[in-house]
Amino acid sequence: MADILRTTAGLGGESDVRRLLQEHDWSTSPLGPPADWPPELATAVSMTVSSAFPMFVAWGPDLRFLYNDAYATILGAKHPAAFDAPFQQVWAEIWPDLVPIVDRALSNKSAYFEDLPLTMERHGFREQTWFTFSYSPLHDGHGRVAGLYCTVIETTGRVQAERRAAFELTVADALRPLASADDAIRTGCTLLGLELGMARVLYGEVDEALDTLAVARDWHRPGLASAAGHTFSIDAFGPGLAHAGRAGEIVRLADVRTDPRAAARQGTYLALDIQACLAVPLRKSGRLQAFLMLGLDRPHPWTDAEVALARGTAERIRNAVELARVQGTLRAERDRGRSILDTIAEGFMLLDRDWTVLQMNPAGLRIAHMDPDAIIGRNHWDVWPEAIDSEAGRMYRRVMRDRAAGTAEYRQRTPDGVDIWCEVRAYPTPDGGLVSFFRDITERKAAEDKLRAADRRKDEFLAMLAHELRNPLAPISAAADLLRIGRLDEARVRQSSAIIGRQVRHMTSLVDDLLDVSRVTRGLVTLARAPVAARAIVDEAIEQVRPMFEARRQHLAIGIADPDALVLGDKARLVQVLANLLNNASKYTPEDRRIDVAATVDDARGRLLLTVHDEGIGMEPELTGHVFDLFTQGERSADRAQGGLGLGLALVKNLVELHGGTVACTSPGLGQGSTFEVALPLMEGGTRVAPAGAGAGGTVGGARRPLRVLVVDDNVDAAATLGMLLEACGYLVDVEHDSHRALERARHQRPDVALLDIGLPDMDGNELARRLRADAQTGAIVLVAVTGYGQEQDRRAAFEAGFDHHLVKPVDMGELAALLAGIQT
């Protein structure tokens, strides 16, 4: 188990599955303890737990179910009970659908499905879901199929969106030719009821003066009585319905018999064979206009997808009803129709057969940003010549030619230079012209563009991450191969070792960056607030980046106007902020150039300003507004000579905002350098920091014997290599791989220092530390935790168990050597 946990350590934040792997009672499982698992199973589970992609493994005669954190989200309320449970028990409700696929995998044949529909029960109710996944056989050491593994992605959201789009298109096509409001209501309710499997769908128009709901038409399942022609008091459905409707709030009633909003009026619902109700209000100009009500004859929790579909259909029914009534009014009396059209929210335009604009309502004029004199009476193509070759223009000509309705989206530049997007619908008129309805969809298009851009930045970042993580593997692999050959002189060995060390540190830095950004952006960071002086922030940040500046021969100019100015914050995090900005400046500034760092006080606003100005490559003005966003970077060369993941500035922004501050970037342009400014609130009523007194020190005369060090790690290779490194440094080293044997050896040999892995089997490192501390023979040993668990709670747990020090794997030998050098014997 320790190998599995160690393999996956550091790949993400907190992990339920790694905790389950460690804490699960394997004595009751047919799989047995992970330490006894066959290599094939251990490898598959390690790969699964390490993946950020949803995966599971099913192993053994009853296909015991093991999965990762990403898959736990798919399980919903079934997690964590599903862990190590039989596959059939986990997904009992869809097992008949899965049996042929499982049998195929167990017959040594892989299977792949796209958007497979499955009716699941994972949140306390049955829901329709869709998945794209592959099942592949897993073989044991004898080549026999012992289980299967699956990679999966839930496509429910996309499929529902596609189905919703297709359904809305179907509704639009069905409603478009209808000239009667009653026909539009009946058609829309029928399509929605069949699509969602309802018992009843009714469209009731509200009379606010009488507080009534009049149902002109409805749809109902065969065997139920129609509610068409009935008028109800709105209060008959519960006192909250009218209030929610006037506020534009959709009402979801999962069970009218128990929901307090409807329980007192449940008789009305039950008389309509409704136990679950979804009521969508339709408002216009601040007035409640109608309700679209969906009913089921059983309790049902309404999903967001159902709500979205109902809302969209309600709007289309309402628009179709309004359009039908408008068209009827136009046929009866064109002048009276004009006043009605003036009140609708959408733009309206009437054209004759020669393309002359006869009429446009106020909403249309507002969307077009034009006065009536510039449009009415003029040829449409003279007013908007740019639309001739547009999609909307071509659609208009088809409607005029074919006398069939059409729709299009159109990008238009208004007279004041603003680009807007419009959704345009056109219908032929009996006299040979056409009528057009259009609405501004600019915000929707901008949101779609933003989502696409974010998705593109994510893909670019993932490709870059793969590149960055592969780069160190090549020299590590080559150096390891050289060491394995074993025919190297001492200089070559040192060179190979140095290469491996550098690249491991680089990979560790990349993983640390990912962890830090993940924890900060998810709000998992707790600041250790204390008074911090400007001088301390600047000095420690410069100390961290000085080697990089010296290597690049860059000149650092420091200006601190008020060294003792105080802010209330987390010193380590504030140093990290400034160090990241300095590191960024150095990375993008050529050698032999100057970088300025300054700390000043803005007394008027009560802020400490930390400024970093460089003479580097600069950036285009449009990038400065996005430079702190995740996955956003400037252009780099194909070899990515700068290295890193580009997460530093996103981390800076989040950390500064956690301190109640702001960070901004400016640049005159490419090649003209950049300036980053962090503004932090000064500490109110704070005092200046007094210089710390020098600590007393002394030396111990006489020669010292070498320290005796006990290394305890169940990973044989890790323990052996660490032991050899310590022996090469002159220490007396003993190595143990079992906690109980380590405890006995410590009692007999009484080492000066014990380096203990935390993830030990049987008795973990924390428990071993407690026993060593509790024993009079071993209580004085200096205990050092050497572990892959590096979160703050892991450090606290180690110190509470009795450890004196805490080091995170891979161990920095310089840090360990300094620690051991400070221990006197």
Coordinates of N, CA and C in Angstrom, one line a residue, residues 546-708:
R546 N 18.3 35.6 -5.5 CA 19.6 36.1 -5.8 C 20.4 35.2 -6.7
P547 N 20.4 33.8 -6.5 CA 21.2 33.0 -7.4 C 20.8 33.1 -8.8
M548 N 19.6 33.3 -9.1 CA 19.1 33.4 -10.5 C 19.6 34.7 -11.1
F549 N 19.5 35.8 -10.3 CA 20.0 37.1 -10.8 C 21.5 37.0 -11.1
E550 N 22.3 36.4 -10.2 CA 23.7 36.3 -10.4 C 24.1 35.5 -11.6
A551 N 23.3 34.4 -11.8 CA 23.6 33.5 -12.9 C 23.4 34.3 -14.2
R552 N 22.4 35.2 -14.2 CA 22.1 35.9 -15.5 C 22.7 37.3 -15.5
R553 N 23.6 37.5 -14.5 CA 24.4 38.8 -14.5 C 23.4 40.0 -14.6
Q554 N 22.3 39.9 -13.9 CA 21.4 41.0 -13.9 C 21.6 42.0 -12.7
H555 N 21.3 43.2 -12.9 CA 21.6 44.2 -11.8 C 20.3 44.5 -11.1
L556 N 20.3 44.3 -9.8 CA 19.1 44.5 -9.0 C 19.2 45.8 -8.2
A557 N 18.3 46.7 -8.4 CA 18.3 48.0 -7.6 C 17.2 47.9 -6.6
I558 N 17.5 48.2 -5.3 CA 16.6 48.1 -4.2 C 16.3 49.5 -3.6
G559 N 15.0 49.8 -3.5 CA 14.6 51.0 -2.9 C 13.5 50.8 -1.9
I560 N 13.8 51.0 -0.6 CA 12.8 50.8 0.5 C 12.6 52.2 1.2
A561 N 11.5 52.8 0.9 CA 11.3 54.2 1.5 C 11.1 54.1 3.0
D562 N 10.4 53.1 3.5 CA 10.0 53.0 4.9 C 10.2 51.5 5.3
P563 N 11.4 51.1 5.7 CA 11.6 49.7 5.9 C 10.8 49.1 7.0
D564 N 10.3 49.9 8.0 CA 9.6 49.4 9.1 C 8.1 49.4 9.0
A565 N 7.6 49.8 7.8 CA 6.1 49.9 7.5 C 5.6 48.4 7.7
L566 N 4.4 48.4 8.4 CA 3.9 47.0 8.8 C 2.6 46.7 8.0
V567 N 2.5 45.5 7.6 CA 1.2 44.9 7.1 C 0.9 43.7 8.0
L568 N -0.4 43.4 8.1 CA -0.8 42.2 8.9 C -1.0 41.1 7.9
G569 N -0.1 40.1 7.9 CA -0.3 39.1 6.9 C 0.6 37.9 7.2
D570 N 0.6 37.0 6.3 CA 1.4 35.7 6.4 C 2.8 36.0 5.7
K571 N 3.8 36.1 6.5 CA 5.1 36.5 6.0 C 5.6 35.6 4.9
A572 N 5.5 34.3 5.1 CA 6.0 33.3 4.1 C 5.3 33.5 2.8
R573 N 3.9 33.8 2.8 CA 3.2 34.0 1.6 C 3.5 35.3 0.9
L574 N 3.7 36.3 1.7 CA 4.1 37.6 1.1 C 5.4 37.6 0.5
V575 N 6.4 36.9 1.1 CA 7.7 36.7 0.5 C 7.5 35.9 -0.8
Q576 N 6.7 34.9 -0.8 CA 6.4 34.1 -2.0 C 5.9 35.0 -3.1
V577 N 5.0 35.9 -2.8 CA 4.4 36.8 -3.8 C 5.6 37.7 -4.5
L578 N 6.4 38.3 -3.6 CA 7.4 39.2 -4.2 C 8.5 38.3 -4.9
A579 N 8.8 37.2 -4.4 CA 9.8 36.3 -5.0 C 9.3 35.8 -6.4
N580 N 8.0 35.5 -6.5 CA 7.5 35.1 -7.8 C 7.6 36.3 -8.8
L581 N 7.3 37.5 -8.4 CA 7.4 38.6 -9.3 C 8.8 38.9 -9.7
L582 N 9.8 38.7 -8.8 CA 11.2 38.9 -9.1 C 11.7 37.8 -10.0
N583 N 11.2 36.6 -9.7 CA 11.6 35.4 -10.6 C 11.1 35.6 -12.0
N584 N 9.8 36.1 -12.1 CA 9.2 36.4 -13.4 C 10.0 37.5 -14.2
A585 N 10.4 38.5 -13.4 CA 11.1 39.6 -14.1 C 12.5 39.1 -14.6
S586 N 13.2 38.3 -13.8 CA 14.5 37.8 -14.2 C 14.3 36.9 -15.4
K587 N 13.3 36.1 -15.4 CA 13.1 35.1 -16.4 C 12.9 35.8 -17.8
Y588 N 12.2 36.9 -17.8 CA 11.9 37.5 -19.1 C 12.7 38.8 -19.4
T589 N 13.8 38.9 -18.6 CA 14.7 40.1 -18.9 C 16.1 39.5 -19.4
P590 N 16.6 40.1 -20.4 CA 17.9 39.6 -20.9 C 19.0 39.8 -19.9
E591 N 20.1 39.1 -20.1 CA 21.3 39.3 -19.2 C 21.8 40.7 -19.3
D592 N 22.5 41.0 -18.1 CA 23.1 42.3 -18.0 C 22.2 43.5 -18.0
R593 N 20.9 43.2 -17.8 CA 19.9 44.3 -17.7 C 19.6 44.6 -16.2
R594 N 18.8 45.7 -16.0 CA 18.5 46.1 -14.7 C 17.1 45.8 -14.3
I595 N 16.9 45.4 -13.0 CA 15.5 45.2 -12.4 C 15.5 46.0 -11.1
D596 N 14.4 46.7 -11.0 CA 14.2 47.5 -9.8 C 13.1 46.9 -8.9
V597 N 13.4 46.9 -7.6 CA 12.3 46.5 -6.7 C 12.2 47.6 -5.6
A598 N 11.0 48.0 -5.3 CA 10.8 49.1 -4.4 C 9.7 48.8 -3.4
A599 N 9.8 49.4 -2.2 CA 8.7 49.3 -1.2 C 8.5 50.7 -0.8
T600 N 7.3 51.2 -1.1 CA 6.9 52.6 -0.7 C 5.6 52.6 0.1
V601 N 5.2 53.7 0.7 CA 4.0 53.8 1.5 C 3.1 54.9 0.9
D602 N 1.9 54.5 0.6 CA 0.9 55.4 0.1 C 0.0 55.8 1.3
D603 N 0.4 56.9 2.0 CA -0.2 57.3 3.2 C -1.7 57.7 3.0
A604 N -2.0 58.3 1.8 CA -3.3 58.8 1.5 C -4.3 57.6 1.5
R605 N -3.9 56.5 1.1 CA -4.8 55.3 1.0 C -4.4 54.2 2.0
G606 N -3.4 54.5 2.8 CA -3.0 53.5 3.8 C -2.6 52.2 3.2
R607 N -1.7 52.2 2.2 CA -1.2 51.0 1.6 C 0.3 50.9 1.5
L608 N 0.8 49.7 1.6 CA 2.2 49.4 1.3 C 2.3 49.0 -0.2
L609 N 3.1 49.7 -1.0 CA 3.3 49.4 -2.4 C 4.6 48.6 -2.6
L610 N 4.5 47.4 -3.2 CA 5.7 46.7 -3.6 C 5.7 46.6 -5.1
T611 N 6.8 47.2 -5.7 CA 6.9 47.4 -7.1 C 8.1 46.7 -7.7
V612 N 7.9 46.0 -8.8 CA 9.0 45.3 -9.5 C 8.9 45.8 -10.9
H613 N 10.0 46.5 -11.4 CA 10.1 47.0 -12.7 C 11.3 46.4 -13.4
D614 N 11.1 45.9 -14.7 CA 12.2 45.2 -15.4 C 12.4 45.9 -16.7
E615 N 13.5 45.6 -17.3 CA 13.8 46.0 -18.7 C 13.7 44.9 -19.7
G616 N 12.7 44.0 -19.5 CA 12.6 42.8 -20.2 C 11.8 42.9 -21.5
I617 N 11.2 41.8 -21.9 CA 10.6 41.7 -23.2 C 9.2 42.4 -23.3
G618 N 8.7 42.8 -22.1 CA 7.4 43.5 -22.1 C 6.3 42.7 -22.6
M619 N 5.2 43.3 -22.9 CA 4.0 42.6 -23.5 C 3.1 43.5 -24.2
E620 N 2.2 42.9 -25.0 CA 1.2 43.8 -25.7 C 0.2 44.2 -24.7
P621 N -0.4 45.4 -24.9 CA -1.3 46.0 -23.9 C -2.5 45.1 -23.6
E622 N -3.0 44.3 -24.6 CA -4.2 43.5 -24.3 C -3.9 42.3 -23.4
L623 N -2.6 42.0 -23.3 CA -2.2 40.8 -22.4 C -2.2 41.2 -20.9
T624 N -1.9 42.5 -20.7 CA -1.8 42.9 -19.3 C -3.0 42.7 -18.4
G625 N -4.2 42.8 -19.1 CA -5.4 42.5 -18.3 C -5.7 41.1 -18.0
H626 N -4.9 40.1 -18.7 CA -5.1 38.7 -18.5 C -3.9 38.0 -17.9
V627 N -2.9 38.7 -17.6 CA -1.6 38.1 -17.3 C -1.7 37.3 -16.0
F628 N -2.7 37.7 -15.1 CA -2.8 37.0 -13.8 C -3.8 35.8 -13.9
D629 N -4.4 35.6 -15.1 CA -5.4 34.5 -15.2 C -4.6 33.2 -15.3
L630 N -5.3 32.1 -14.8 CA -4.7 30.8 -15.0 C -4.7 30.4 -16.5
F631 N -3.7 29.7 -16.9 CA -3.5 29.2 -18.3 C -3.2 30.3 -19.3
T632 N -2.9 31.6 -18.9 CA -2.7 32.7 -19.8 C -1.2 33.0 -19.7
Q633 N -0.5 33.0 -20.9 CA 0.9 33.3 -21.0 C 1.2 34.1 -22.3
G634 N 2.3 34.8 -22.3 CA 2.7 35.4 -23.5 C 3.4 34.4 -24.4
E635 N 3.7 34.8 -25.6 CA 4.3 33.9 -26.6 C 5.7 33.5 -26.1
R636 N 6.0 32.2 -26.4 CA 7.3 31.7 -26.0 C 7.9 31.0 -27.2
S637 N 9.2 30.8 -27.2 CA 9.8 30.0 -28.3 C 9.4 28.5 -28.2
A638 N 9.6 27.8 -29.3 CA 9.1 26.4 -29.3 C 9.9 25.6 -28.3
D639 N 11.2 25.9 -28.0 CA 11.9 25.1 -27.1 C 11.6 25.5 -25.6
R640 N 10.7 26.5 -25.4 CA 10.3 26.9 -24.0 C 11.5 27.1 -23.1
A641 N 12.5 27.9 -23.6 CA 13.7 28.0 -22.9 C 13.5 28.6 -21.5
Q642 N 12.4 29.3 -21.3 CA 12.2 29.9 -20.0 C 11.8 28.9 -18.9
G643 N 11.1 27.8 -19.4 CA 10.8 26.7 -18.4 C 9.6 27.1 -17.6
G644 N 9.2 26.2 -16.7 CA 8.1 26.5 -15.7 C 6.7 26.4 -16.3
L645 N 5.7 26.5 -15.5 CA 4.4 26.3 -15.9 C 3.6 27.6 -16.1
G646 N 4.2 28.7 -15.7 CA 3.5 30.0 -15.9 C 2.3 30.2 -14.9
L647 N 2.4 29.5 -13.7 CA 1.4 29.6 -12.7 C 1.7 30.7 -11.7
G648 N 2.9 31.2 -11.7 CA 3.3 32.1 -10.7 C 2.5 33.3 -10.5
L649 N 2.1 34.0 -11.6 CA 1.3 35.2 -11.5 C -0.1 35.0 -11.1
A650 N -0.7 33.8 -11.5 CA -2.0 33.5 -11.0 C -2.0 33.3 -9.5
L651 N -0.9 32.6 -9.0 CA -0.7 32.4 -7.5 C -0.5 33.8 -6.8
V652 N 0.2 34.7 -7.4 CA 0.4 36.0 -6.9 C -0.9 36.7 -6.7
K653 N -1.7 36.7 -7.7 CA -3.0 37.4 -7.6 C -3.9 36.9 -6.5
N654 N -4.0 35.5 -6.4 CA -4.8 34.9 -5.4 C -4.3 35.2 -4.0
L655 N -3.0 35.1 -3.8 CA -2.4 35.4 -2.4 C -2.6 36.8 -2.0
V656 N -2.4 37.7 -3.0 CA -2.5 39.2 -2.7 C -4.0 39.4 -2.3
E657 N -4.9 38.9 -3.0 CA -6.3 39.1 -2.7 C -6.7 38.5 -1.4
L658 N -6.1 37.4 -1.0 CA -6.4 36.8 0.3 C -5.9 37.8 1.4
H659 N -4.9 38.6 1.2 CA -4.5 39.6 2.1 C -5.2 40.9 2.0
G660 N -6.3 41.0 1.2 CA -7.1 42.2 1.1 C -6.4 43.2 0.2
G661 N -5.4 42.8 -0.7 CA -4.7 43.7 -1.5 C -5.1 43.5 -3.0
T662 N -4.3 44.3 -3.8 CA -4.5 44.2 -5.3 C -3.2 44.1 -5.9
V663 N -3.2 43.6 -7.2 CA -1.9 43.5 -7.9 C -2.3 43.9 -9.4
A664 N -1.4 44.7 -10.0 CA -1.6 45.2 -11.3 C -0.4 45.1 -12.2
C665 N -0.6 45.1 -13.5 CA 0.6 45.0 -14.4 C 0.4 46.0 -15.5
T666 N 1.5 46.7 -15.8 CA 1.5 47.6 -16.9 C 2.7 47.4 -17.8
S667 N 2.6 47.7 -19.1 CA 3.8 47.6 -20.0 C 3.5 48.5 -21.2
P668 N 4.5 49.3 -21.5 CA 4.4 50.2 -22.7 C 4.2 49.4 -24.0
G669 N 4.7 48.2 -24.0 CA 4.6 47.4 -25.3 C 5.7 46.4 -25.3
L670 N 5.8 45.6 -26.4 CA 6.8 44.6 -26.6 C 8.2 45.2 -26.6
G671 N 9.1 44.6 -25.9 CA 10.5 45.1 -25.8 C 10.7 46.3 -24.9
Q672 N 9.7 46.7 -24.2 CA 9.8 47.9 -23.4 C 9.6 47.7 -21.9
G673 N 9.8 46.4 -21.5 CA 9.7 46.1 -20.1 C 8.3 46.1 -19.5
S674 N 8.3 45.6 -18.2 CA 7.0 45.5 -17.5 C 7.1 46.0 -16.1
T675 N 6.0 46.4 -15.5 CA 5.9 46.9 -14.1 C 4.8 46.2 -13.4
F676 N 5.1 45.5 -12.3 CA 4.1 44.9 -11.5 C 4.0 45.6 -10.1
E677 N 2.8 45.9 -9.7 CA 2.7 46.6 -8.4 C 1.7 45.9 -7.5
V678 N 2.1 45.6 -6.3 CA 1.3 44.9 -5.3 C 0.9 46.0 -4.2
A679 N -0.4 46.2 -3.9 CA -0.8 47.1 -2.9 C -1.4 46.3 -1.8
L680 N -0.9 46.5 -0.6 CA -1.3 45.8 0.6 C -1.8 46.8 1.7
P681 N -2.9 46.5 2.4 CA -3.3 47.5 3.4 C -2.3 47.5 4.5
L682 N -2.0 48.8 4.9 CA -1.1 48.9 6.1 C -1.8 48.5 7.3
M683 N -1.0 48.0 8.3 CA -1.6 47.6 9.6 C -2.1 48.8 10.4
E684 N -3.3 48.8 10.8 CA -3.9 49.9 11.5 C -3.4 49.9 13.0
G685 N -2.9 51.0 13.4 CA -2.4 51.2 14.8 C -1.2 50.3 15.0
G686 N -0.5 49.9 14.0 CA 0.7 49.1 14.1 C 1.9 49.8 14.6
T687 N 2.9 49.1 15.2 CA 4.1 49.7 15.6 C 5.2 49.3 14.7
R688 N 6.3 50.0 14.7 CA 7.5 49.6 13.9 C 8.1 48.4 14.5
V689 N 8.8 47.6 13.7 CA 9.4 46.4 14.1 C 10.7 46.7 14.8
A690 N 11.0 46.2 16.0 CA 12.3 46.4 16.6 C 13.2 45.3 16.1
P691 N 14.5 45.7 15.9 CA 15.5 44.7 15.4 C 15.6 43.6 16.4
A692 N 15.7 42.4 15.9 CA 15.8 41.2 16.7 C 17.2 41.1 17.3
G693 N 17.3 40.7 18.6 CA 18.6 40.6 19.2 C 19.3 39.3 18.7
A694 N 20.6 39.4 18.7 CA 21.4 38.3 18.3 C 21.3 37.2 19.3
G695 N 21.1 36.0 18.9 CA 21.0 34.8 19.8 C 22.4 34.5 20.4
A696 N 22.4 34.0 21.6 CA 23.6 33.6 22.2 C 24.1 32.2 21.6
G697 N 25.3 32.1 21.5 CA 25.8 30.8 20.9 C 27.0 30.3 21.6
G698 N 27.5 29.2 21.4 CA 28.7 28.6 22.0 C 29.1 27.4 21.3
T699 N 30.3 26.9 21.7 CA 30.8 25.7 21.1 C 31.1 24.7 22.2
V700 N 31.2 23.5 21.8 CA 31.5 22.4 22.7 C 32.9 21.9 22.4
G701 N 33.7 22.0 23.3 CA 35.1 21.6 23.0 C 35.2 20.1 22.9
G702 N 36.3 19.7 22.4 CA 36.6 18.2 22.3 C 36.0 17.6 21.0
A703 N 36.5 16.5 20.7 CA 36.1 15.8 19.4 C 34.7 15.2 19.6
R704 N 34.0 15.0 18.5 CA 32.7 14.5 18.6 C 32.7 13.1 17.8
R705 N 32.0 12.2 18.3 CA 31.9 10.9 17.6 C 30.9 11.1 16.5
P706 N 30.9 10.3 15.4 CA 29.9 10.4 14.3 C 28.5 10.1 14.9
L707 N 27.6 10.8 14.3 CA 26.2 10.5 14.7 C 25.8 9.1 14.2
R708 N 25.0 8.4 15.0 CA 24.4 7.1 14.6 C 23.0 7.4 14.1

